[in-house]
Amino acid sequence: MPIDRRNQAQAAFLRQVGGNVDAFLFLLDTLPDTAAYLKDRRGRIMFLNGWNCANCNVKSGAAAIGKTSYDLFPDACAQAYVDTDNQVMRTGQPIVNAIASAPDMTTRFMCYSKIPLRGPSGKVIGVAAIYRLLKETQELPEWYGRVSDVAAYINAHYAKPIAIGELARITRSSSSKFRRGFKAFFKMTPIDYILLTRVNAARGLLEHSSRLITAIAQEVGFCDHSHF
């Protein structure tokens, strides 16, 4: 979206929210260790606070206006954000203090809340969200802490074959219960998470080395070049 159209879209959206929101946006922008965003009904970012810019890998909040989660994150991660955004806008009900994986898909977790934004007529026109990264796994409910251990294990052993049963033992649950719980939390299967971890590792090697793709594929755990 061109810059002038982004600015126009932001101005129109904020007018619908109602009143002078400059002070409100200023407060969001100064939140320490807390990310915040506003999105319109189409999922386009209308505001991104300063702390969230680093999470989204953008230079400034202005540079993010008009973009969607799919422009900023891998599809699997973006879909998780979009699903909860759409849930809030569809139902008109907030989500308060929920737990989810961090935007960078690492072992870190975040606590987030989302509320619907309504226009003068009362119709839902967007969503507002804040979240913070949890610094200690002790802040997590027990089962989430176990999932954090699973994510840490995958991040440390992605280059080797990983059995689902092995991951289930970490959570002290059956393989079927583990699969259900893992997918409910990460919005992807354990196998998809392992593949995503390998792809992210390969991306880093491709960006910072001149090694052959075949060698990189094998190093991060893919069986062969074609599989990669």
CSV table of C-alpha atoms in Angstrom, one decimal:
chain,number,residue,atom,x,y,z
A,1,MET,CA,0.0,0.0,0.0
A,2,PRO,CA,1.5,3.4,-1.0
A,3,ILE,CA,2.5,5.7,1.9
A,4,ASP,CA,-0.2,8.3,1.2
A,5,ARG,CA,-2.9,5.7,1.1
A,6,ARG,CA,-1.6,4.2,4.3
A,7,ASN,CA,-1.8,7.5,6.0
A,8,GLN,CA,-5.4,8.1,4.7
A,9,ALA,CA,-6.4,4.7,5.8
A,10,GLN,CA,-5.0,5.3,9.3
A,11,ALA,CA,-6.7,8.7,9.6
A,12,ALA,CA,-10.1,7.3,8.5
A,13,PHE,CA,-9.8,4.3,10.9
A,14,LEU,CA,-8.9,6.5,13.9
A,15,ARG,CA,-11.7,8.9,13.2
A,16,GLN,CA,-14.1,5.9,13.4
A,17,VAL,CA,-12.7,4.8,16.7
A,18,GLY,CA,-13.8,8.2,17.9
A,19,GLY,CA,-12.5,11.2,19.8
A,20,ASN,CA,-8.9,12.5,20.0
A,21,VAL,CA,-6.8,9.3,20.4
A,22,ASP,CA,-3.4,11.0,20.4
A,23,ALA,CA,-3.0,10.7,24.1
A,24,PHE,CA,-4.1,7.1,24.1
A,25,LEU,CA,-1.6,6.2,21.3
A,26,PHE,CA,1.1,8.0,23.2
A,27,LEU,CA,0.5,5.9,26.2
A,28,LEU,CA,0.6,2.7,24.2
A,29,ASP,CA,3.9,3.8,22.5
A,30,THR,CA,5.6,4.3,25.9
A,31,LEU,CA,4.6,1.0,27.4
A,32,PRO,CA,7.8,-0.8,28.7
A,33,ASP,CA,8.4,-4.4,27.6
A,34,THR,CA,4.8,-4.5,26.2
A,35,ALA,CA,3.8,-4.7,22.5
A,36,ALA,CA,0.6,-3.1,21.2
A,37,TYR,CA,-1.2,-2.9,17.9
A,38,LEU,CA,-4.5,-1.7,16.4
A,39,LYS,CA,-5.9,-3.4,13.3
A,40,ASP,CA,-8.8,-2.6,11.1
A,41,ARG,CA,-11.5,-5.1,10.1
A,42,ARG,CA,-9.4,-6.3,7.1
A,43,GLY,CA,-6.5,-7.1,9.4
A,44,ARG,CA,-4.3,-4.2,8.3
A,45,ILE,CA,-2.1,-2.6,11.0
A,46,MET,CA,-3.3,0.9,11.9
A,47,PHE,CA,-0.9,1.4,14.8
A,48,LEU,CA,2.2,-0.4,16.2
A,49,ASN,CA,3.9,0.8,19.3
A,50,GLY,CA,7.6,1.3,19.5
A,51,TRP,CA,8.4,-1.9,21.5
A,52,ASN,CA,6.5,-4.0,19.0
A,53,CYS,CA,8.4,-2.6,16.0
A,54,ALA,CA,11.4,-4.8,17.0
A,55,ASN,CA,9.2,-7.9,17.3
A,56,CYS,CA,7.8,-7.2,13.8
A,57,ASN,CA,11.2,-6.3,12.3
A,58,VAL,CA,10.1,-2.9,11.0
A,59,LYS,CA,11.9,0.4,11.4
A,60,SER,CA,8.9,2.4,12.7
A,61,GLY,CA,5.2,2.2,13.4
A,62,ALA,CA,4.6,4.3,10.4
A,63,ALA,CA,6.3,1.7,8.2
A,64,ALA,CA,3.9,-1.0,9.4
A,65,ILE,CA,0.7,0.8,8.6
A,66,GLY,CA,-1.3,-1.0,6.0
A,67,LYS,CA,0.6,-4.3,6.4
A,68,THR,CA,-0.9,-7.5,7.7
A,69,SER,CA,0.5,-10.2,9.9
A,70,TYR,CA,1.3,-12.2,6.8
A,71,ASP,CA,3.7,-9.4,5.6
A,72,LEU,CA,5.6,-9.6,8.9
A,73,PHE,CA,5.7,-13.2,10.1
A,74,PRO,CA,5.8,-16.8,8.7
A,75,ASP,CA,2.4,-18.0,7.5
A,76,ALA,CA,1.9,-20.5,10.4
A,77,CYS,CA,2.7,-17.8,13.0
A,78,ALA,CA,0.7,-15.1,11.2
A,79,GLN,CA,-2.3,-17.4,10.9
A,80,ALA,CA,-2.4,-17.9,14.7
A,81,TYR,CA,-2.6,-14.1,15.2
A,82,VAL,CA,-5.2,-13.7,12.5
A,83,ASP,CA,-7.4,-16.4,13.9
A,84,THR,CA,-7.6,-14.8,17.4
A,85,ASP,CA,-8.0,-11.3,15.8
A,86,ASN,CA,-10.9,-12.6,13.8
A,87,GLN,CA,-12.4,-14.4,16.8
A,88,VAL,CA,-12.5,-11.2,18.7
A,89,MET,CA,-14.0,-9.2,15.8
A,90,ARG,CA,-16.5,-11.9,15.0
A,91,THR,CA,-17.8,-12.5,18.5
A,92,GLY,CA,-17.3,-9.0,19.9
A,93,GLN,CA,-15.8,-10.7,23.0
A,94,PRO,CA,-12.3,-9.9,24.4
A,95,ILE,CA,-9.6,-12.4,25.0
A,96,VAL,CA,-7.9,-11.7,28.4
A,97,ASN,CA,-4.5,-12.9,29.6
A,98,ALA,CA,-4.1,-15.8,27.2
A,99,ILE,CA,-0.8,-17.7,26.7
A,100,ALA,CA,0.7,-18.2,23.2
A,101,SER,CA,4.1,-18.7,21.6
A,102,ALA,CA,6.3,-15.7,20.9
A,103,PRO,CA,6.3,-14.0,17.5
A,104,ASP,CA,9.7,-15.3,16.7
A,105,MET,CA,8.6,-18.9,17.2
A,106,THR,CA,11.3,-19.6,19.7
A,107,THR,CA,11.0,-21.2,23.2
A,108,ARG,CA,9.7,-17.9,24.6
A,109,PHE,CA,6.0,-17.4,25.4
A,110,MET,CA,3.8,-14.3,25.7
A,111,CYS,CA,0.7,-13.3,27.6
A,112,TYR,CA,-1.8,-11.3,25.5
A,113,SER,CA,-5.1,-9.7,25.6
A,114,LYS,CA,-7.3,-8.5,22.7
A,115,ILE,CA,-10.5,-6.4,22.6
A,116,PRO,CA,-12.8,-5.4,19.8
A,117,LEU,CA,-12.8,-1.8,18.6
A,118,ARG,CA,-16.2,-0.3,17.8
A,119,GLY,CA,-17.2,2.6,15.7
A,120,PRO,CA,-19.8,5.3,16.5
A,121,SER,CA,-22.7,2.9,15.5
A,122,GLY,CA,-21.4,0.2,17.8
A,123,LYS,CA,-20.3,-2.0,14.9
A,124,VAL,CA,-17.0,-3.8,15.4
A,125,ILE,CA,-14.4,-2.1,13.1
A,126,GLY,CA,-11.2,-3.6,14.3
A,127,VAL,CA,-9.2,-5.1,17.1
A,128,ALA,CA,-6.7,-3.8,19.7
A,129,ALA,CA,-4.1,-6.0,21.3
A,130,ILE,CA,-1.3,-5.9,23.8
A,131,TYR,CA,1.2,-8.6,24.8
A,132,ARG,CA,4.3,-9.1,26.8
A,133,LEU,CA,7.0,-11.8,26.6
A,134,LEU,CA,7.2,-14.0,29.7
A,135,LYS,CA,10.8,-13.9,31.0
A,136,GLU,CA,10.5,-17.0,33.2
A,137,THR,CA,8.8,-20.3,32.5
A,138,GLN,CA,7.7,-20.1,36.2
A,139,GLU,CA,5.1,-17.6,35.0
A,140,LEU,CA,3.5,-20.2,32.9
A,141,PRO,CA,0.7,-22.7,33.9
A,142,GLU,CA,2.2,-26.2,34.5
A,143,TRP,CA,1.3,-27.7,31.1
A,144,TYR,CA,2.6,-24.6,29.2
A,145,GLY,CA,5.8,-24.9,31.0
A,146,ARG,CA,6.2,-28.5,29.7
A,147,VAL,CA,5.5,-27.3,26.2
A,148,SER,CA,8.2,-24.7,26.6
A,149,ASP,CA,10.5,-27.6,27.5
A,150,VAL,CA,9.5,-29.4,24.3
A,151,ALA,CA,10.1,-26.3,22.2
A,152,ALA,CA,13.6,-25.9,23.8
A,153,TYR,CA,14.3,-29.6,23.1
A,154,ILE,CA,13.3,-29.2,19.4
A,155,ASN,CA,15.4,-26.1,19.1
A,156,ALA,CA,18.4,-27.9,20.5
A,157,HIS,CA,18.0,-31.2,18.5
A,158,TYR,CA,16.3,-30.2,15.2
A,159,ALA,CA,19.2,-31.5,13.2
A,160,LYS,CA,18.6,-35.0,14.4
A,161,PRO,CA,15.6,-37.4,14.0
A,162,ILE,CA,13.0,-36.5,16.7
A,163,ALA,CA,10.3,-39.0,17.7
A,164,ILE,CA,6.9,-37.8,18.8
A,165,GLY,CA,7.0,-40.3,21.7
A,166,GLU,CA,10.2,-38.7,22.9
A,167,LEU,CA,8.5,-35.3,23.0
A,168,ALA,CA,5.4,-36.6,24.6
A,169,ARG,CA,7.5,-38.0,27.5
A,170,ILE,CA,8.8,-34.5,28.2
A,171,THR,CA,5.2,-33.4,28.8
A,172,ARG,CA,4.5,-36.6,30.8
A,173,SER,CA,1.5,-37.3,28.6
A,174,SER,CA,0.4,-39.8,26.0
A,175,SER,CA,1.4,-39.2,22.3
A,176,SER,CA,-2.3,-38.5,21.4
A,177,LYS,CA,-2.8,-36.0,24.2
A,178,PHE,CA,0.6,-34.4,23.5
A,179,ARG,CA,-0.3,-33.9,19.8
A,180,ARG,CA,-3.7,-32.3,20.7
A,181,GLY,CA,-2.2,-30.0,23.3
A,182,PHE,CA,0.7,-29.0,21.1
A,183,LYS,CA,-1.5,-28.2,18.2
A,184,ALA,CA,-4.0,-26.2,20.3
A,185,PHE,CA,-1.1,-24.1,21.6
A,186,PHE,CA,1.2,-23.6,18.6
A,187,LYS,CA,-1.6,-23.8,15.9
A,188,MET,CA,0.5,-26.4,14.1
A,189,THR,CA,1.5,-30.1,14.6
A,190,PRO,CA,4.7,-31.1,16.3
A,191,ILE,CA,6.1,-32.2,12.9
A,192,ASP,CA,5.3,-28.8,11.3
A,193,TYR,CA,7.0,-27.1,14.2
A,194,ILE,CA,10.1,-29.2,13.7
A,195,LEU,CA,10.1,-28.5,10.0
A,196,LEU,CA,9.7,-24.8,10.6
A,197,THR,CA,12.6,-24.8,13.1
A,198,ARG,CA,14.8,-26.5,10.5
A,199,VAL,CA,13.7,-24.1,7.8
A,200,ASN,CA,14.5,-21.1,10.0
A,201,ALA,CA,17.9,-22.5,10.8
A,202,ALA,CA,18.6,-23.1,7.1
A,203,ARG,CA,17.5,-19.6,6.3
A,204,GLY,CA,20.1,-18.2,8.7
A,205,LEU,CA,22.8,-20.3,7.1
A,206,LEU,CA,21.8,-19.4,3.6
A,207,GLU,CA,21.9,-15.7,4.4
A,208,HIS,CA,25.2,-15.7,6.1
A,209,SER,CA,27.3,-18.3,4.3
A,210,SER,CA,28.2,-19.4,0.8
A,211,ARG,CA,27.8,-23.1,1.4
A,212,LEU,CA,26.0,-25.4,-1.0
A,213,ILE,CA,22.3,-25.8,-0.4
A,214,THR,CA,22.7,-29.6,-0.2
A,215,ALA,CA,25.2,-29.3,2.7
A,216,ILE,CA,22.9,-26.8,4.6
A,217,ALA,CA,19.9,-29.1,4.1
A,218,GLN,CA,21.7,-32.0,5.6
A,219,GLU,CA,23.1,-30.0,8.5
A,220,VAL,CA,19.7,-28.8,9.7
A,221,GLY,CA,18.1,-32.2,9.5
A,222,PHE,CA,16.6,-32.7,6.1
A,223,CYS,CA,17.2,-36.1,4.6
A,224,ASP,CA,18.3,-34.8,1.2
A,225,HIS,CA,18.3,-31.8,-1.0
A,226,SER,CA,15.0,-32.6,-2.7
A,227,HIS,CA,13.2,-33.0,0.6
A,228,PHE,CA,14.5,-29.6,1.7
